[in-house]
Tab-separated table of N, CA and C in Angstrom:
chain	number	residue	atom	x	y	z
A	2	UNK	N	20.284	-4.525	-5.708
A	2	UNK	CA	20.463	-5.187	-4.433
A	2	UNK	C	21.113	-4.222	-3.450
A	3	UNK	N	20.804	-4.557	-2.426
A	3	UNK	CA	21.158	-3.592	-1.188
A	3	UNK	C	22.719	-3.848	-0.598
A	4	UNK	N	23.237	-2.830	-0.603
A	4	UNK	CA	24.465	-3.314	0.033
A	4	UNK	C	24.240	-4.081	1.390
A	5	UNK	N	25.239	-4.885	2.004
A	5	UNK	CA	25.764	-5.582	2.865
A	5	UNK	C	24.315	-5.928	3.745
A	6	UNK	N	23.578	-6.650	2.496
A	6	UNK	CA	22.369	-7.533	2.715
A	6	UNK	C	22.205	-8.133	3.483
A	7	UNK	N	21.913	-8.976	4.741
A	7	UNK	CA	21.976	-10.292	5.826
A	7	UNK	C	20.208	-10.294	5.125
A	8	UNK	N	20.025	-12.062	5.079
A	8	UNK	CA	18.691	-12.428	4.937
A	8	UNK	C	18.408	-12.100	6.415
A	9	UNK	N	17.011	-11.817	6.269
A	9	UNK	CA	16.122	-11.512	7.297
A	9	UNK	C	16.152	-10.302	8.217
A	10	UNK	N	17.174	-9.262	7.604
A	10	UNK	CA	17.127	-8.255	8.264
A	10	UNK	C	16.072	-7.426	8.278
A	11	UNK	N	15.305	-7.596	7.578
A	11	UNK	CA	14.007	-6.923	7.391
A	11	UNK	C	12.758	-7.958	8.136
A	12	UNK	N	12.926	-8.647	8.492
A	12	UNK	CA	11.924	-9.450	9.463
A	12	UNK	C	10.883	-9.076	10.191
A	13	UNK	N	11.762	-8.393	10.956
A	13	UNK	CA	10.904	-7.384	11.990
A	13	UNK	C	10.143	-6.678	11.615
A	14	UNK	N	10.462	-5.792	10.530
A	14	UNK	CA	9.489	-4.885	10.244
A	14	UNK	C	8.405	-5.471	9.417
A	15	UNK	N	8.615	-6.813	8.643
A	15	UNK	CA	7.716	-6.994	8.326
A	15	UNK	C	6.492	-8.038	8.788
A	16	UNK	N	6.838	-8.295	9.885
A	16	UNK	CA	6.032	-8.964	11.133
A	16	UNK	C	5.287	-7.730	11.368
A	17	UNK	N	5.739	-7.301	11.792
A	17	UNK	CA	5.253	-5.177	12.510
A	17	UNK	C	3.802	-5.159	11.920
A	18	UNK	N	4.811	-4.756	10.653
A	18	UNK	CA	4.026	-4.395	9.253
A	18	UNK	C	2.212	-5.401	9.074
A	19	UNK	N	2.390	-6.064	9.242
A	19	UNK	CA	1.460	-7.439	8.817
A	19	UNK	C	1.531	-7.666	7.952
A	20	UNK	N	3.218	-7.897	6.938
A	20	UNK	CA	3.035	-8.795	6.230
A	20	UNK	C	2.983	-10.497	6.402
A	21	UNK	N	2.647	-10.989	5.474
A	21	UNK	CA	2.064	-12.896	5.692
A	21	UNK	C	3.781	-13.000	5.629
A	22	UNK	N	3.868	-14.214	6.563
A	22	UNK	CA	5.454	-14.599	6.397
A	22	UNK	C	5.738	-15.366	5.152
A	23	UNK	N	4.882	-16.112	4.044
A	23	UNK	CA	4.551	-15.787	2.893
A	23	UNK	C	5.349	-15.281	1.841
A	24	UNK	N	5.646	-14.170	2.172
A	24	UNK	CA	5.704	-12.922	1.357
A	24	UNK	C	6.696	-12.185	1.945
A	25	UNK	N	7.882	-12.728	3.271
A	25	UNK	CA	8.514	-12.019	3.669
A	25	UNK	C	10.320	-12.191	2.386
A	26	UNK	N	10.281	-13.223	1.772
A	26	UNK	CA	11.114	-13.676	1.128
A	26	UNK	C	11.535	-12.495	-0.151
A	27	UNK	N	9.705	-12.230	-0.857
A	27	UNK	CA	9.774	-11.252	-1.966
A	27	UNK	C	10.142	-10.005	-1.389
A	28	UNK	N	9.952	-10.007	0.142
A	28	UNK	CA	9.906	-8.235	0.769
A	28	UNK	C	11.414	-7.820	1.355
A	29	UNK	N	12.007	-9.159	1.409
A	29	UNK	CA	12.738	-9.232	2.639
A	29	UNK	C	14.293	-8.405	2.204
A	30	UNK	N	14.793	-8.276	1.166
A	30	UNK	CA	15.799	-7.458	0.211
A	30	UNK	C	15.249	-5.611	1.120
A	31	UNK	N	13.708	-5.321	0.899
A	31	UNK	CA	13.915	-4.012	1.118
A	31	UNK	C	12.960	-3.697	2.359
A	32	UNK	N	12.432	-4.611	2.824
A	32	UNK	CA	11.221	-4.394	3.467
A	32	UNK	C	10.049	-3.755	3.184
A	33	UNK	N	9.503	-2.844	4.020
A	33	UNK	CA	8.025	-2.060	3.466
A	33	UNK	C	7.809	-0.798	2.985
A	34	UNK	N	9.246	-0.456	2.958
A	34	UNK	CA	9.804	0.831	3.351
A	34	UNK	C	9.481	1.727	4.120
A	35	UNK	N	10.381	3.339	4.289
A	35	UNK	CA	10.100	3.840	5.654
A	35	UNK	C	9.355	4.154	6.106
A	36	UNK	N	8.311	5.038	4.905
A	36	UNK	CA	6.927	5.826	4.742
A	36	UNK	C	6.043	5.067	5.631
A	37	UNK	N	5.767	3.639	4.735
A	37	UNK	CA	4.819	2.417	5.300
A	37	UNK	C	5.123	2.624	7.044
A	38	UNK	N	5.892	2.605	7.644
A	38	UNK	CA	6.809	2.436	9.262
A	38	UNK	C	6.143	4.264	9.631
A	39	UNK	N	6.702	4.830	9.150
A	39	UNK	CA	6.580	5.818	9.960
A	39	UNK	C	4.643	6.601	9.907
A	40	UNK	N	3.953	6.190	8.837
A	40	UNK	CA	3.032	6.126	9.135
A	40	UNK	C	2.169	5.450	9.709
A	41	UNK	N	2.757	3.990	10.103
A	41	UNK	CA	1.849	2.879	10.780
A	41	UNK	C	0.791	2.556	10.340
A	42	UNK	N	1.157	1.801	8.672
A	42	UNK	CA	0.381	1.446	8.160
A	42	UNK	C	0.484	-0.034	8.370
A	43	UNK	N	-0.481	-0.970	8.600
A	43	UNK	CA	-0.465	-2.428	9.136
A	43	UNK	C	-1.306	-3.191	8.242
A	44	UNK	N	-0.529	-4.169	7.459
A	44	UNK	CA	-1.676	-5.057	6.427
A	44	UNK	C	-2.215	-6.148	7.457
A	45	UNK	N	-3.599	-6.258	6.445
A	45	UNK	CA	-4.530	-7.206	7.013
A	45	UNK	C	-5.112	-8.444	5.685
A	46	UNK	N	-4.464	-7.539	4.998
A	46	UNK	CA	-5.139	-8.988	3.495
A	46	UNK	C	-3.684	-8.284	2.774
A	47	UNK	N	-3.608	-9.689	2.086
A	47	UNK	CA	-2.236	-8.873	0.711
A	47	UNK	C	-3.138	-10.466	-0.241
A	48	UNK	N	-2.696	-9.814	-1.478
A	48	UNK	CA	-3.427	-10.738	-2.705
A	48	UNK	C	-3.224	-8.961	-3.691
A	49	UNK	N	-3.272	-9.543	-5.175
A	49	UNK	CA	-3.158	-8.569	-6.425
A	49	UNK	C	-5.080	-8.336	-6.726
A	50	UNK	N	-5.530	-9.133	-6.021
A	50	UNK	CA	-7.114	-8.547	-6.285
A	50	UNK	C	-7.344	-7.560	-4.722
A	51	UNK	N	-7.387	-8.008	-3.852
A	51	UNK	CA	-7.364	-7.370	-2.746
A	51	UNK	C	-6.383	-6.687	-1.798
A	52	UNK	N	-6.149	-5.811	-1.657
A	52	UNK	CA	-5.358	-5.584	-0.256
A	52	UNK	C	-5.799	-4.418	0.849
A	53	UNK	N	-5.577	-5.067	2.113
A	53	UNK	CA	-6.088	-4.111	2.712
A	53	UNK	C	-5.352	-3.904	4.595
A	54	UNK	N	-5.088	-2.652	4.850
A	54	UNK	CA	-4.398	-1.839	5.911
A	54	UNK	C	-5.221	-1.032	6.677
A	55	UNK	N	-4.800	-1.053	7.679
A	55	UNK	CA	-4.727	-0.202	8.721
A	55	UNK	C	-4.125	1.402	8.950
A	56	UNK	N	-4.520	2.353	8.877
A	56	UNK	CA	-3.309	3.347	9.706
A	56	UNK	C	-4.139	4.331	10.466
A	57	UNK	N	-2.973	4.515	11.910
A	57	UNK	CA	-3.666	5.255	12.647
A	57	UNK	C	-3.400	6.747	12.153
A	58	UNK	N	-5.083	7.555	12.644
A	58	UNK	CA	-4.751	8.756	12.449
A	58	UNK	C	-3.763	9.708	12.958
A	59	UNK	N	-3.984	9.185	14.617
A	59	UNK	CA	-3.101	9.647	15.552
A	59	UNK	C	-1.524	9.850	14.913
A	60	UNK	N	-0.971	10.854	14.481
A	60	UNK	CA	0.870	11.027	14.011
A	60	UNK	C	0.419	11.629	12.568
A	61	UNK	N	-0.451	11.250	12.079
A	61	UNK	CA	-0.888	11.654	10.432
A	61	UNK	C	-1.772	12.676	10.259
A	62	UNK	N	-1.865	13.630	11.341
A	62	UNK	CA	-2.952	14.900	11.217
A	62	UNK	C	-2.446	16.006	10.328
A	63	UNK	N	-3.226	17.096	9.966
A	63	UNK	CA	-2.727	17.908	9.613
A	63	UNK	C	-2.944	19.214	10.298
A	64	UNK	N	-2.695	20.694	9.942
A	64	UNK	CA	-2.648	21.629	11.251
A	64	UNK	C	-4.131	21.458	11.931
A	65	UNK	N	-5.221	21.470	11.030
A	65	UNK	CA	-6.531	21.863	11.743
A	65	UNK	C	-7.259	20.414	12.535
A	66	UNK	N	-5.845	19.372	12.532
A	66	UNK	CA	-6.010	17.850	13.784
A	66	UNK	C	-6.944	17.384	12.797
A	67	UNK	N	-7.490	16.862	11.447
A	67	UNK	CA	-7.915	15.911	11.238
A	67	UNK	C	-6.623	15.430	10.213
A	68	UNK	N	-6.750	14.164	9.560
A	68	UNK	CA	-6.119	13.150	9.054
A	68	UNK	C	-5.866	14.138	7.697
A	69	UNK	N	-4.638	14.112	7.163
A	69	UNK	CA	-3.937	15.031	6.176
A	69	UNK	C	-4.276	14.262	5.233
A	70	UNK	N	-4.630	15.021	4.004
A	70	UNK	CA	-4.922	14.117	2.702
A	70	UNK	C	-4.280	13.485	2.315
A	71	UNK	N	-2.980	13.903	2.261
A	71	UNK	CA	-2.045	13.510	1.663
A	71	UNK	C	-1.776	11.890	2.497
A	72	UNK	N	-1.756	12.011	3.796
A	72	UNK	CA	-2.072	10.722	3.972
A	72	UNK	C	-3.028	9.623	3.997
A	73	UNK	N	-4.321	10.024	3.088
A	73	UNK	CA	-4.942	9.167	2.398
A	73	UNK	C	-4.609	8.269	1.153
A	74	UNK	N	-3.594	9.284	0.607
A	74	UNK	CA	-2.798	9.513	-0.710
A	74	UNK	C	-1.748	8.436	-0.312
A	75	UNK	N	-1.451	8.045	0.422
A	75	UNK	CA	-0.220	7.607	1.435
A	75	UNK	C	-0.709	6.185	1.477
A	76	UNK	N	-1.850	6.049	1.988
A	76	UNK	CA	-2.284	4.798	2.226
A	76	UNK	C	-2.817	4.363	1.120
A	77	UNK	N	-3.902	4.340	-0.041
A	77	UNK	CA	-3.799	4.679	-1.208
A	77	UNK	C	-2.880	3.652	-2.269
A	78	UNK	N	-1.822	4.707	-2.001
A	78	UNK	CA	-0.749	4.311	-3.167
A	78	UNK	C	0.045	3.096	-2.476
A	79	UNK	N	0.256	3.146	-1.314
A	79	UNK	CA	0.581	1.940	-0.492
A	79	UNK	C	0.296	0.559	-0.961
A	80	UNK	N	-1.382	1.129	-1.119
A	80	UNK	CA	-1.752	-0.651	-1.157
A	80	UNK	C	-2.514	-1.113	-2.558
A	81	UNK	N	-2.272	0.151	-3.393
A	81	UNK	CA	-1.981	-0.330	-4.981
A	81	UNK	C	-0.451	-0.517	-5.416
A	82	UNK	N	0.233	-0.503	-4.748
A	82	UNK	CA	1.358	-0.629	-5.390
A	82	UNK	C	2.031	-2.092	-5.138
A	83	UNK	N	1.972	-1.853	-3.889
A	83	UNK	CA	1.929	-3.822	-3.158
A	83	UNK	C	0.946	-4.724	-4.572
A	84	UNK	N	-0.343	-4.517	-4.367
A	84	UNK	CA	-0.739	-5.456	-4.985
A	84	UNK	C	-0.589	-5.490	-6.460
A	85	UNK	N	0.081	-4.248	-6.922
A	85	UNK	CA	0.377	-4.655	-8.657
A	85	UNK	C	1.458	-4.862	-8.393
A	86	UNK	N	2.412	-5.137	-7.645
A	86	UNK	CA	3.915	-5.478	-7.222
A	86	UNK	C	3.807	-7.308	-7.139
A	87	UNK	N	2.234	-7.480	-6.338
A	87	UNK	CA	2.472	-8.459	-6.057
A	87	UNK	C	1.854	-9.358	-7.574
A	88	UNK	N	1.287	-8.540	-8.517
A	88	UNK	CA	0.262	-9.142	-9.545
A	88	UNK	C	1.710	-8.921	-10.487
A	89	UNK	N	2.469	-8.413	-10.724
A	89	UNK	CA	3.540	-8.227	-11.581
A	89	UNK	C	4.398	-9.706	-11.470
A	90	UNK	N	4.631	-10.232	-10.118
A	90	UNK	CA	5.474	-11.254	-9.950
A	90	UNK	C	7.071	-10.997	-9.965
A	91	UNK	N	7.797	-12.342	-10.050
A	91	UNK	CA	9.516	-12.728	-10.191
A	91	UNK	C	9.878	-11.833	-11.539
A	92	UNK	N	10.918	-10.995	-10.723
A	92	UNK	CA	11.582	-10.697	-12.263
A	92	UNK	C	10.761	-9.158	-13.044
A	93	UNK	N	9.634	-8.710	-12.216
A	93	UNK	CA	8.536	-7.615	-12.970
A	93	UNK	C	8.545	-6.768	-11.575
A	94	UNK	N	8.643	-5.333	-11.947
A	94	UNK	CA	8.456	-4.319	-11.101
A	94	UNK	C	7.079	-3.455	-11.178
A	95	UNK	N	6.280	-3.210	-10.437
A	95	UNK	CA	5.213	-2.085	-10.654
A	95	UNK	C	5.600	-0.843	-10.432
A	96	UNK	N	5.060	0.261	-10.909
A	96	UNK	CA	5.300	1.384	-10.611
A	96	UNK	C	4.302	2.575	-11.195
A	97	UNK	N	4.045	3.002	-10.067
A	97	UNK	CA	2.738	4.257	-9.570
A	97	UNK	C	2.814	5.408	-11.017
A	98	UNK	N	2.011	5.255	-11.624
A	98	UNK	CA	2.031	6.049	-13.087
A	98	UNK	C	1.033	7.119	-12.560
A	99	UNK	N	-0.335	6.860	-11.927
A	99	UNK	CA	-1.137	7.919	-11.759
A	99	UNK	C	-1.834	7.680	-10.561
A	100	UNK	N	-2.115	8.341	-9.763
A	100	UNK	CA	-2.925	7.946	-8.238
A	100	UNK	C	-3.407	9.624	-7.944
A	101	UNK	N	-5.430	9.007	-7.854
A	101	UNK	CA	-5.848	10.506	-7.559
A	101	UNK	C	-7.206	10.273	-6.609
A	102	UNK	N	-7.671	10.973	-6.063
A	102	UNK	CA	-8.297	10.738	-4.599
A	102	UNK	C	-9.168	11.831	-4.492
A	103	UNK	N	-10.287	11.594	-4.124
A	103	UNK	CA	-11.820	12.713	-3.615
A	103	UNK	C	-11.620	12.168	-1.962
A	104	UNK	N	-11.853	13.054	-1.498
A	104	UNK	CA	-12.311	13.098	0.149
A	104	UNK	C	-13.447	13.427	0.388
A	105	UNK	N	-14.037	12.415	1.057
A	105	UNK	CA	-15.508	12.629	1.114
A	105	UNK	C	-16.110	12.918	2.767
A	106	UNK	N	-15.169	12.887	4.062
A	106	UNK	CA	-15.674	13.336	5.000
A	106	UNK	C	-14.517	13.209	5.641
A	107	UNK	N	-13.832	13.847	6.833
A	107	UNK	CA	-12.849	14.129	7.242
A	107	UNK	C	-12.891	12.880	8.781
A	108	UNK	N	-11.807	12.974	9.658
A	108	UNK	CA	-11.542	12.104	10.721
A	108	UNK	C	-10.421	13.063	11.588
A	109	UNK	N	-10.936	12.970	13.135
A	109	UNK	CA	-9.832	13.361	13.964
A	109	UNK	C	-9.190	12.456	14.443
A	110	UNK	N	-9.696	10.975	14.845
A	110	UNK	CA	-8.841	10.246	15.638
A	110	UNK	C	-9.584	8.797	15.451
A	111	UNK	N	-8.864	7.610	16.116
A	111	UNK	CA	-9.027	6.419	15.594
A	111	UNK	C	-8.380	5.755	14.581
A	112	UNK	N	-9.153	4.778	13.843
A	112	UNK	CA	-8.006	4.171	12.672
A	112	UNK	C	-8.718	3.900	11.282
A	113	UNK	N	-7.904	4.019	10.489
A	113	UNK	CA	-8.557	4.371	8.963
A	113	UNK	C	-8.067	3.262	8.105
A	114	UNK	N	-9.145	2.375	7.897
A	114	UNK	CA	-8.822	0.853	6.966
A	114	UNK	C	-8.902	1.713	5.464
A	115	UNK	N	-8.037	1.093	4.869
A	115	UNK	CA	-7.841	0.935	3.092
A	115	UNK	C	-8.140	-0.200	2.628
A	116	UNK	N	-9.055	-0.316	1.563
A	116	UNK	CA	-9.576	-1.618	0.967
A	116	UNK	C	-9.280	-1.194	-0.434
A	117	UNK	N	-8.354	-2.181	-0.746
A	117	UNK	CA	-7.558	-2.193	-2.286
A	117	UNK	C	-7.912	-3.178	-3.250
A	118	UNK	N	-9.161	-2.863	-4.112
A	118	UNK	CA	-9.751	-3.499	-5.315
A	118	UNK	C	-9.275	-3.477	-6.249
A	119	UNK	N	-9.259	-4.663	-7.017
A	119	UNK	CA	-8.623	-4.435	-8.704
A	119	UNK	C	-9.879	-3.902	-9.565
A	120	UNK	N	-9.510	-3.279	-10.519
A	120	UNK	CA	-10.293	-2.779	-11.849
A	120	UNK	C	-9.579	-3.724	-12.212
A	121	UNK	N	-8.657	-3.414	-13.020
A	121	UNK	CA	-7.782	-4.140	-14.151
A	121	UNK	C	-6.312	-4.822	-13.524
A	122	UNK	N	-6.007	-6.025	-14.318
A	122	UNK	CA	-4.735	-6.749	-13.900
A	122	UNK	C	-4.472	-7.325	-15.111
A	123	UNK	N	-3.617	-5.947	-16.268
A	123	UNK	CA	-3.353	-6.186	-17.401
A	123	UNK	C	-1.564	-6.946	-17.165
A	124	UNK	N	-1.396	-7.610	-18.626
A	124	UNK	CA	0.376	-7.622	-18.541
A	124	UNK	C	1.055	-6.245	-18.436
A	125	UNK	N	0.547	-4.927	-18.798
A	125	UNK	CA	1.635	-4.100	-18.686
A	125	UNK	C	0.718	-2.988	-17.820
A	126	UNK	N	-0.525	-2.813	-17.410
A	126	UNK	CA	-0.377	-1.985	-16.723
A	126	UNK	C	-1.702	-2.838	-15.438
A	127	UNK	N	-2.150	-2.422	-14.232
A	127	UNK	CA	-2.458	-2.300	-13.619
A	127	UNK	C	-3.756	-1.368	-12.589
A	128	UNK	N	-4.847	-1.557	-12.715
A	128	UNK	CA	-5.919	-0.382	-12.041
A	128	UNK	C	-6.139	-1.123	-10.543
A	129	UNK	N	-6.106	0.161	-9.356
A	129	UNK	CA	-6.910	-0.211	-8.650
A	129	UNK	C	-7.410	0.688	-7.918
A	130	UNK	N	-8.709	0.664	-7.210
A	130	UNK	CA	-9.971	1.474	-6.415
A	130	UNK	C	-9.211	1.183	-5.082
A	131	UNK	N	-8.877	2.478	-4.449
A	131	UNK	CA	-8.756	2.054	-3.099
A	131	UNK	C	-10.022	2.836	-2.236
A	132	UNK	N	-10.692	2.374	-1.065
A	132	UNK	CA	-11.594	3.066	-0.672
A	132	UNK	C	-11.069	3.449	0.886
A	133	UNK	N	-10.927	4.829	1.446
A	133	UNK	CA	-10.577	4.530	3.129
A	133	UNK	C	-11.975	4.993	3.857
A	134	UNK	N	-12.147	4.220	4.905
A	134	UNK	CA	-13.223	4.548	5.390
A	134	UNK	C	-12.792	4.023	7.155
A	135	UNK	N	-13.307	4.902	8.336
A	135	UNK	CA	-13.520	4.905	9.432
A	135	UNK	C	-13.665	3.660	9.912
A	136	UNK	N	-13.923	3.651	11.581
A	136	UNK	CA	-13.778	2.651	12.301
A	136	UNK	C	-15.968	1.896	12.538
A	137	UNK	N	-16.330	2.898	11.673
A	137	UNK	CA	-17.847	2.664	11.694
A	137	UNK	C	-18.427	2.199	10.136
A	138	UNK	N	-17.243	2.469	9.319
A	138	UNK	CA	-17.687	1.717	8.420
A	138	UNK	C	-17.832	2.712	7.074
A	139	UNK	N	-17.815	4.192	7.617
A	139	UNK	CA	-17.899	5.323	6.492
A	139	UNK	C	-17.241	5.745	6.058
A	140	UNK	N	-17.545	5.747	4.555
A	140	UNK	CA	-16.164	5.904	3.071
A	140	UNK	C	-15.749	7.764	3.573
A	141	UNK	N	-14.247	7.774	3.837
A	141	UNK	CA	-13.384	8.669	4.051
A	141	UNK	C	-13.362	9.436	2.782
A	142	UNK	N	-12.483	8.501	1.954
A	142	UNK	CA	-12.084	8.986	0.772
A	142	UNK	C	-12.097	7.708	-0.404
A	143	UNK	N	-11.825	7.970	-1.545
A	143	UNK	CA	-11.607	7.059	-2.869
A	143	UNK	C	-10.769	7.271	-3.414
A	144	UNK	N	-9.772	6.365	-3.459
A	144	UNK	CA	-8.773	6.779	-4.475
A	144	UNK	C	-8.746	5.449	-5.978
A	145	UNK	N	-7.733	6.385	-6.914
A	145	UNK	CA	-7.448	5.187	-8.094
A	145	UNK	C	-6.032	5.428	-8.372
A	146	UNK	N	-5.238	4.113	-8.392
A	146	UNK	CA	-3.926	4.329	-8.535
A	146	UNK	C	-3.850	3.357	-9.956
A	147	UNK	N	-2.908	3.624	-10.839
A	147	UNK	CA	-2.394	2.973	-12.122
A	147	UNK	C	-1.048	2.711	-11.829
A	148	UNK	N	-0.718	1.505	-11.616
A	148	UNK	CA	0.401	0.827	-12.228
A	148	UNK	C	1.220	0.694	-13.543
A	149	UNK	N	2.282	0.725	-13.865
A	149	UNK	CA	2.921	0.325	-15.232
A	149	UNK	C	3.432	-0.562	-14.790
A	150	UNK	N	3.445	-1.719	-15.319
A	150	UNK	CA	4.498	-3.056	-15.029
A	150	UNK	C	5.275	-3.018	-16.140
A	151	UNK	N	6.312	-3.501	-15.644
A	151	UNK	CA	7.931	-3.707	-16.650
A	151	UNK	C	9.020	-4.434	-16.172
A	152	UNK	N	9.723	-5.379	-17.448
A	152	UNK	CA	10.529	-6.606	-16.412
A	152	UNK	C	11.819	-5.340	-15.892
A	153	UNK	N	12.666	-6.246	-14.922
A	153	UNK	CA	13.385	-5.887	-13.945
A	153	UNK	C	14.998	-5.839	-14.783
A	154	UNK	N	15.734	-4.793	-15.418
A	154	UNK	CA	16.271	-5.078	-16.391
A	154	UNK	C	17.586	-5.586	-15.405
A	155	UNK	N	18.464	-6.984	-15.963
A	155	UNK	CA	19.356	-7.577	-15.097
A	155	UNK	C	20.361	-7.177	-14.420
């Protein structure tokens, strides 16, 4: 637990964010964290089968001005981790065991949706396909992130 906690101090950001108010209760201890904020990543679906975000390229380039891999990697692990976070439940933590990514055509500007599919939604571990693709509809990159789930020791 976070020191000198106030409920709802995290509100804001997770309005920002697009999380469902829903879900601000499970978030609301840490919010989305900073990464999520400072890349301007914005949910549009949350569910442990689906999830799916927004982020602009614009702030996330790399030297030669298209979109840095690593922030594919970024968005990605983002929105496998939410949804085996959210498939883990009360009391169960997820956590990013393996996440790996092909780039399949690059982007200078505009905004780059992540669509977060389940493979698997075991009791202890977690698969999911994330795909990012452009504002026209064409697959960016693919990633696969693995979850380990494990209870939350007291």
């Amino acid at each position: 637990m976070m020191d000198n906690f106030t409920p709802g101090q995290f509100a804001n950001e997770l309005a920002a964010a697009g999380v469902p108010e829903e879900m601000h209760e499970w978030l609301g201890e840490y919010g989305v964290g900073a990464l999520v904020v400072k890349m301007g990543i914005h949910f549009l679906e949350m569910s442990p089968e689906r999830t799916v975000a927004t982020m602009p390229v614009e702030g996330n380039t790399q030297v030669a001005g298209i979109l840095h891999g690593g922030a594919h990697v970024v968005l990605a692990e983002t929105l496998g981790s939410f949804a085996a976070g959210m498939h883990a439940g009360p009391g169960r933590q997820a956590m990013g065991i393996e996440v790996g990514a092909t780039h399949h055509r690059a982007i200078a500007s505009g905004t780059v949706t992540g669509t977060c599919t389940a493979i698997h939604l075991g009791r202890t571990l977690t698969t999911h396909e994330v795909v990012m693709t452009d504002e026209t509809g064409r697959r960016l990159s693919t990633a696969r992130i693995t979850n380990l789930i494990r209870d939350i020791a007291p």
